[in-house]
Amino acid sequence: MGCLKKCTVFFVLFVFVIPLVSFADSGSSQDALSKWTGKHTRLVWVKDVGNGSDTFAHGNKLMLYGYDSEDGKGARPLFPLVGNFFKPIFTPDGSHIIVSNRHGRQMYLVDWDTGEVSPLGGGVAVAVWSDPKPSRFFRKSTTWVYCFVGLQPENKYGTAQPLYRFPIDEPEKKELIWNKTNLAWSNIQLSRDGKILGGLFPWPNGGILRTGTKQFERYGRGCWTSMSPDNSKLLWIFDGLHRNVQMYDVDRGGNWKVNINGAPGVGGFEVYHPRWSNHPNYFVLTGPYEKGDGGNKIGGGGEKVEVYVGRFDKNARFVEGWFQVTRDDQADFYPDMWVEDGIKENLDPLPVNTAKKTSVESWPMAADRLVFVWENMKAANQLSEQSPVGFYQCNIELRGAALHTRELKLSTRAGWGETGEAGEKMGVALAKSGQVSVEFTLISKPDQKGTVFVFTSGENKTLEIEQDGSALLVYSGTGGSTAVWPDALKKNTPQHLVLLMDGGNIKLFINGKRAGKKQFRIDLAGQRVDGFEIGDSSGGWHGVIDGIAVYNSALSAEVVAENSQRISTPEETAPLIAMGTLLDVTEIPAPESIGAYRRALVVNSYSVDDIVQGNYDQDRILVAEWAVLDREIVKEYADLSKTEKLVLDKFDDHPELEGERQIMDIFEPDLDMYYRLN
């Protein structure tokens, strides 16, 4: 009677249809899986019993499926209803499944053996973690469910709902974990000791939250993050090609790439839903994705999409084995896996030699006066609660042809960068103080004129910093002032520049040294700043910028000198230059087909007709080149017989590309991939 009462609540939110289902290899497969893992193993996933395209589990044609390597039942529905089932997750002991109805924003606990369903209240569950330390009150460990709660906006990439957690047996006792940024649905997970929480903060910003200090650290761009379930503290970020994960060693430093689409049956196509199991050697994913159009293979889903299990080597450097779980004609999404005694297992990551990176902790000085900070594309770029604007993540959205460099800097390339609501936030602090300091490191090209930075108030320019050949110019739209330093800029040379404005004067420092003081009137309260752009939105200015900081006061000479120590000269490398002719091409996607991405690379193969510079010994070469920038198509296949000059770098030497959307319709597993620079 109790079970019936609990299940009734669950039924209300689901559609009552029971389809005919053909199960996957129910006999030999369960023995093979146990033999393969060496342990009792369970999997759970969502089966699309509609048209197979509900990759993100938005619809009502889904079923909750499970597989047990020891019960002899094969793949089977864990619950005999069709509806909205989202992101099923095993409890740490493998005895229950936590699953959500995303439409109703309700969570449920499903008993694996009996199918009994218990409501867990409002929210959408995204992670579960068992505290290894006994509770002070109950003398036993607590299993925590992490969930999004609230009615804030959401989409398939993320949500503005804050992250909470609650004890699994006391769902009413919710405690706030994170509400400083949006978060993504895909794979919020914790290390075994609970000190590191990995996720997207939000997509595409992959990183970690140190749960003790609530400090966010950014590691890269991409999707489908996953955190190793042991204490090796490895975070992966799924790449834009949907074929590899970039592995980051959070504690020891260093990162490396692991290919995860090599399972027999995937055929080199894209994969999705990658997730670490409770055992650090095993992970799950779905694929192959080959049905979608243009740049949206994932959204196409398809009846060929199956659940696979991969096994890492002990160092998590490569996948040493594969197991295909499902074999049917219906798409399978959102798998999770539990392995008996997985909690006792550990990876053994190799040490990585890595240079100490500059961070917000050491740069910039005077952080308590910061109103904007952007060190580079992978830094935290985060203002603290103590800043004049409070906690804020400072991001730069690339526009036009702007890209990031291999050193993770912003290269305008006649495009520009937008900062969203940052301008409005900083404007309040600047109006209150009446002062502003602007700091940045610049590599400028010679013989050009254009805007480096502009602070706006509506349609008006409050403050504009320009390059005119070797001259640096600063204009005040509120005070009608102009300051000019005729020979301040050195072409193609990194320079640390700081401009200090106190309302009546302006000072310039170059590489930590005084370069002159001039009269300069600016009224930051009269025309309050509400916008901030990097580069020239009218086009035409080329520069490489990083280390951007804006303060609501004039810095001291000592602070400026200290901050100037971060300047470094990029390492120059000679590209491979070849003459080649297109052989096999990837379809150029329509900009609207690449979802939330604004840029996309296509991967093509070329014949190698001649080597102009460098060494290459194959007669074919695989090349990733830009097809879409800022939602505009910038590539065409006009004359396939034309010989082209290809200026190339190894793709893996460009970490800024890890999270960019990459589309590849061709299969060349024996060729290394290069990135086209011209």
XYZ file of C-alpha atoms in Angstrom, residues 47-429:
383
model
C 15.739 5.407 -24.098
C 14.041 7.545 -26.747
C 10.969 5.617 -27.903
C 9.897 8.461 -30.191
C 11.817 9.524 -33.290
C 15.257 9.184 -31.661
C 16.185 12.876 -31.772
C 15.587 13.891 -28.129
C 19.308 14.056 -27.324
C 18.788 16.537 -24.477
C 15.760 14.756 -22.944
C 13.309 17.620 -23.396
C 10.351 15.556 -24.573
C 7.795 13.036 -23.289
C 8.742 10.000 -25.391
C 11.421 8.637 -23.060
C 11.775 5.568 -20.854
C 14.083 4.788 -17.945
C 16.170 1.721 -18.781
C 18.659 -0.319 -16.805
C 21.078 -3.202 -17.192
C 22.510 -5.503 -14.515
C 25.425 -7.772 -15.312
C 24.253 -10.422 -12.830
C 20.454 -10.616 -12.966
C 20.168 -12.207 -16.413
C 17.388 -9.828 -17.486
C 19.409 -7.833 -19.975
C 18.395 -4.297 -20.890
C 14.963 -3.604 -19.423
C 12.651 -0.751 -18.402
C 13.139 0.089 -14.744
C 9.761 1.754 -14.804
C 6.989 0.761 -17.260
C 5.931 4.255 -18.327
C 6.840 6.713 -21.059
C 7.362 10.358 -20.155
C 10.089 12.853 -19.360
C 13.048 11.160 -17.636
C 16.124 13.335 -17.240
C 19.689 12.513 -16.201
C 19.397 9.291 -14.160
C 22.197 8.901 -11.591
C 23.171 5.949 -9.393
C 23.390 6.320 -5.644
C 26.906 5.477 -4.390
C 25.915 1.939 -3.332
C 24.208 1.212 -6.673
C 20.907 0.292 -5.018
C 18.831 3.226 -6.267
C 18.495 5.641 -9.168
C 17.877 9.354 -8.782
C 15.988 10.713 -11.782
C 14.135 13.934 -12.531
C 11.127 15.092 -14.485
C 12.541 18.196 -16.106
C 9.132 19.532 -17.109
C 7.682 19.349 -13.634
C 11.063 20.041 -11.971
C 10.548 17.142 -9.611
C 13.044 14.527 -8.378
C 12.490 10.856 -7.588
C 14.330 7.933 -6.014
C 13.825 4.592 -7.796
C 14.692 1.312 -6.072
C 16.643 -0.861 -8.529
C 15.310 -4.201 -7.323
C 11.650 -3.389 -6.636
C 10.959 -0.406 -8.859
C 9.488 1.417 -5.863
C 9.459 5.177 -6.406
C 9.855 7.795 -3.677
C 9.462 11.534 -4.348
C 12.423 13.746 -3.401
C 10.650 17.068 -3.900
C 11.075 19.986 -6.240
C 14.228 20.454 -8.290
C 16.341 18.757 -10.947
C 19.016 16.360 -9.643
C 22.462 16.625 -11.260
C 24.888 14.859 -8.882
C 25.081 12.576 -5.859
C 27.963 12.214 -3.402
C 28.553 10.224 -0.240
C 30.504 12.023 2.479
C 33.242 9.619 3.627
C 33.229 11.210 7.083
C 30.524 10.168 9.585
C 28.004 12.830 10.549
C 28.509 14.448 13.973
C 24.919 13.646 14.817
C 24.177 10.264 13.242
C 27.631 8.611 13.312
C 27.224 7.513 9.735
C 28.161 8.946 6.361
C 25.627 11.138 4.591
C 24.633 10.736 0.957
C 23.986 14.137 -0.593
C 21.893 14.877 -3.670
C 22.928 18.009 -5.623
C 20.155 19.735 -7.526
C 19.010 22.897 -9.243
C 16.063 24.540 -7.484
C 13.858 27.413 -8.577
C 11.977 28.809 -11.537
C 14.849 30.801 -13.010
C 15.422 30.704 -16.813
C 16.922 27.550 -18.329
C 17.827 26.114 -21.707
C 19.507 22.979 -23.030
C 22.954 24.446 -22.282
C 22.430 25.657 -18.736
C 20.305 27.210 -16.045
C 20.178 30.261 -13.800
C 18.761 28.117 -11.002
C 21.126 27.985 -7.997
C 22.797 24.732 -6.968
C 21.648 23.191 -3.668
C 22.236 19.899 -1.909
C 20.247 17.853 0.601
C 20.643 14.561 2.518
C 18.979 11.830 0.474
C 16.755 10.835 3.410
C 15.876 14.447 4.315
C 15.093 16.248 1.038
C 13.488 19.172 2.847
C 16.871 20.195 4.334
C 18.353 21.977 1.326
C 21.524 24.052 1.642
C 22.873 26.477 -0.958
C 26.128 25.475 -2.692
C 26.542 28.000 -5.558
C 24.551 30.919 -6.949
C 27.304 33.217 -8.221
C 27.062 32.110 -11.861
C 24.802 30.073 -14.084
C 25.642 26.376 -14.356
C 25.189 23.706 -17.032
C 23.188 20.504 -16.663
C 25.904 18.239 -17.943
C 27.998 16.399 -15.401
C 28.396 18.213 -12.152
C 30.480 15.743 -10.138
C 32.633 15.710 -6.999
C 35.944 14.157 -6.054
C 35.756 11.335 -3.514
C 36.683 13.627 -0.621
C 34.180 16.253 -1.781
C 36.770 19.027 -1.910
C 36.499 19.580 -5.684
C 33.284 20.036 -7.678
C 33.666 20.008 -11.448
C 31.266 21.501 -13.957
C 30.476 24.222 -16.482
C 30.124 27.686 -14.878
C 28.214 27.926 -17.269
C 28.815 26.435 -20.743
C 31.379 26.702 -22.255
C 33.483 27.619 -19.188
C 34.766 24.345 -17.762
C 36.320 24.446 -14.334
C 36.099 23.550 -10.684
C 34.718 24.886 -7.447
C 36.823 24.321 -4.349
C 33.994 23.528 -1.972
C 35.829 24.665 1.157
C 36.646 28.186 -0.042
C 33.937 28.454 -2.745
C 36.673 29.559 -5.147
C 36.058 28.994 -8.861
C 38.958 28.082 -11.178
C 38.581 28.036 -14.957
C 40.458 25.356 -16.927
C 39.150 25.483 -20.474
C 36.233 25.765 -22.877
C 34.023 22.932 -24.037
C 31.127 20.848 -22.770
C 30.293 17.722 -20.747
C 32.820 18.098 -17.974
C 33.415 15.103 -15.718
C 35.302 14.722 -12.443
C 37.255 11.571 -11.549
C 35.389 9.759 -8.743
C 38.585 9.115 -6.744
C 40.930 11.690 -5.206
C 43.242 12.008 -8.207
C 41.391 15.289 -8.919
C 41.268 14.904 -12.698
C 38.776 17.067 -14.579
C 37.970 16.458 -18.199
C 36.372 18.898 -20.644
C 34.789 17.429 -23.792
C 36.101 19.092 -26.960
C 34.249 20.841 -29.761
C 34.931 17.948 -32.137
C 32.917 15.683 -29.793
C 35.603 13.027 -30.084
C 38.154 13.831 -27.343
C 38.392 14.981 -23.753
C 41.041 17.367 -22.486
C 42.184 16.026 -19.114
C 43.319 18.514 -16.439
C 45.219 17.532 -13.305
C 43.748 19.982 -10.811
C 46.223 19.373 -7.963
C 49.487 18.612 -9.772
C 49.045 20.716 -12.890
C 49.326 19.792 -16.561
C 46.803 18.578 -19.110
C 46.588 16.083 -21.962
C 44.120 14.909 -24.604
C 42.410 11.510 -24.670
C 40.478 10.260 -27.688
C 37.149 8.688 -26.643
C 35.352 7.910 -29.900
C 37.416 4.857 -30.840
C 34.868 2.198 -29.894
C 34.149 -0.424 -32.557
C 30.787 0.540 -33.999
C 31.266 4.308 -33.635
C 33.180 4.527 -36.899
C 34.978 7.781 -36.109
C 31.744 9.766 -35.761
C 30.835 12.102 -32.920
C 29.912 10.799 -29.466
C 28.043 12.451 -26.601
C 26.938 12.228 -22.943
C 30.417 11.168 -21.700
C 30.446 10.590 -17.931
C 32.824 9.024 -15.434
C 31.336 6.096 -13.521
C 31.892 5.523 -9.787
C 35.006 3.518 -10.759
C 37.837 5.809 -11.989
C 38.853 3.428 -14.797
C 35.397 3.303 -16.417
C 33.277 5.874 -18.219
C 30.165 5.807 -20.392
C 29.052 7.641 -23.528
C 26.580 7.416 -26.406
C 27.128 7.312 -30.157
C 27.633 7.356 -33.062
C 25.972 10.631 -34.081
C 25.779 10.756 -37.849
C 22.171 11.639 -38.620
C 21.958 15.406 -38.038
C 22.386 18.042 -40.705
C 25.310 20.454 -41.127
C 26.837 21.362 -37.793
C 24.153 19.716 -35.694
C 24.913 15.985 -35.729
C 24.167 15.744 -32.008
C 20.683 17.189 -32.391
C 19.867 14.578 -35.012
C 20.262 11.674 -32.581
C 19.243 8.585 -34.510
C 18.356 4.940 -34.027
C 22.039 3.954 -34.265
C 22.944 5.784 -31.034
C 23.957 3.155 -28.453
C 25.493 3.084 -24.972
C 29.201 2.259 -24.714
C 31.561 1.758 -21.778
C 35.222 2.728 -22.073
C 38.093 1.684 -19.815
C 41.011 4.039 -19.092
C 44.502 2.793 -18.388
C 45.703 3.369 -14.812
C 47.137 6.802 -15.725
C 44.024 7.990 -17.619
C 46.194 8.659 -20.683
C 44.299 6.464 -23.179
C 41.301 4.141 -23.516
C 42.462 0.532 -23.377
C 39.132 -1.227 -23.997
C 35.477 -0.866 -25.008
C 32.180 -2.615 -24.286
C 28.946 -2.008 -26.214
C 25.965 -2.235 -23.873
C 22.931 -1.719 -26.120
C 22.137 -3.121 -29.543
C 18.715 -2.078 -30.781
C 16.961 0.300 -33.145
C 16.128 3.037 -30.631
C 18.353 5.889 -29.486
C 19.846 5.763 -25.980
C 20.901 8.881 -24.042
C 22.244 10.031 -20.628
C 23.897 6.828 -19.353
C 25.398 6.346 -15.885
C 27.327 3.343 -14.577
C 27.954 1.741 -11.183
C 30.686 -0.848 -10.517
C 30.816 -2.811 -7.274
C 33.641 -1.582 -5.001
C 34.422 1.198 -7.470
C 34.804 3.506 -4.491
C 37.913 1.563 -3.467
C 39.748 2.052 -6.763
C 42.214 4.798 -7.697
C 43.953 6.155 -10.770
C 47.695 6.770 -10.780
C 48.233 9.967 -12.831
C 51.705 10.550 -14.184
C 53.553 13.669 -13.019
C 53.459 16.519 -15.516
C 56.120 19.180 -15.880
C 54.326 22.473 -16.165
C 55.390 26.065 -15.692
C 53.749 28.006 -12.902
C 50.974 30.091 -14.408
C 50.097 33.647 -13.508
C 46.804 33.780 -11.637
C 44.417 36.321 -10.171
C 45.959 35.576 -6.757
C 49.303 37.123 -7.835
C 48.063 39.556 -10.481
C 46.786 42.183 -10.389
C 47.807 44.004 -7.248
C 45.113 46.323 -5.798
C 42.488 43.664 -6.508
C 40.172 45.309 -3.972
C 39.744 48.218 -6.426
C 39.087 46.111 -9.525
C 35.880 46.650 -11.469
C 36.900 44.449 -14.426
C 39.633 41.845 -14.922
C 40.477 39.576 -17.855
C 43.862 37.912 -17.650
C 43.348 35.462 -20.523
C 40.667 33.119 -21.843
C 41.425 30.329 -19.345
C 41.995 32.381 -16.194
C 39.260 32.707 -13.563
C 38.718 36.382 -14.548
C 36.705 36.737 -11.395
C 36.002 39.659 -9.080
C 35.613 38.851 -5.402
C 32.776 39.821 -3.079
C 35.094 42.546 -1.745
C 35.455 44.284 -5.116
C 33.594 47.586 -5.701
C 31.011 45.724 -7.836
C 30.838 42.539 -5.745
C 31.330 39.025 -7.143
C 31.391 38.982 -10.932
C 32.785 36.798 -13.717
C 34.338 38.979 -16.403
C 33.964 37.423 -19.840
C 34.765 38.687 -23.323
C 32.514 37.578 -26.178
C 34.353 37.526 -29.508
C 32.785 39.471 -32.350
C 33.598 39.714 -36.032
C 36.864 37.995 -36.930
C 38.291 38.182 -33.380
C 39.889 34.986 -32.050
C 42.040 33.808 -29.178
C 45.740 33.081 -29.692
C 47.717 29.987 -28.740
C 48.913 31.995 -25.709
C 45.196 32.416 -24.784
C 45.171 36.165 -25.512
C 42.577 38.147 -27.476
C 43.523 38.855 -31.084
C 41.095 41.375 -32.563
C 41.949 40.621 -36.228
C 39.756 43.605 -37.229
C 37.032 42.288 -34.930
C 36.383 43.185 -31.321
C 35.353 41.862 -27.920
C 32.174 42.616 -25.980
C 31.849 42.410 -22.200
C 28.087 42.173 -21.734
C 26.770 43.833 -18.584
C 30.273 44.488 -17.222
C 30.221 48.087 -18.463
C 27.076 48.919 -16.546
C 28.416 47.317 -13.371
C 31.733 49.164 -13.516
C 29.967 52.419 -14.390
C 28.346 52.628 -10.962
C 31.701 52.265 -9.181
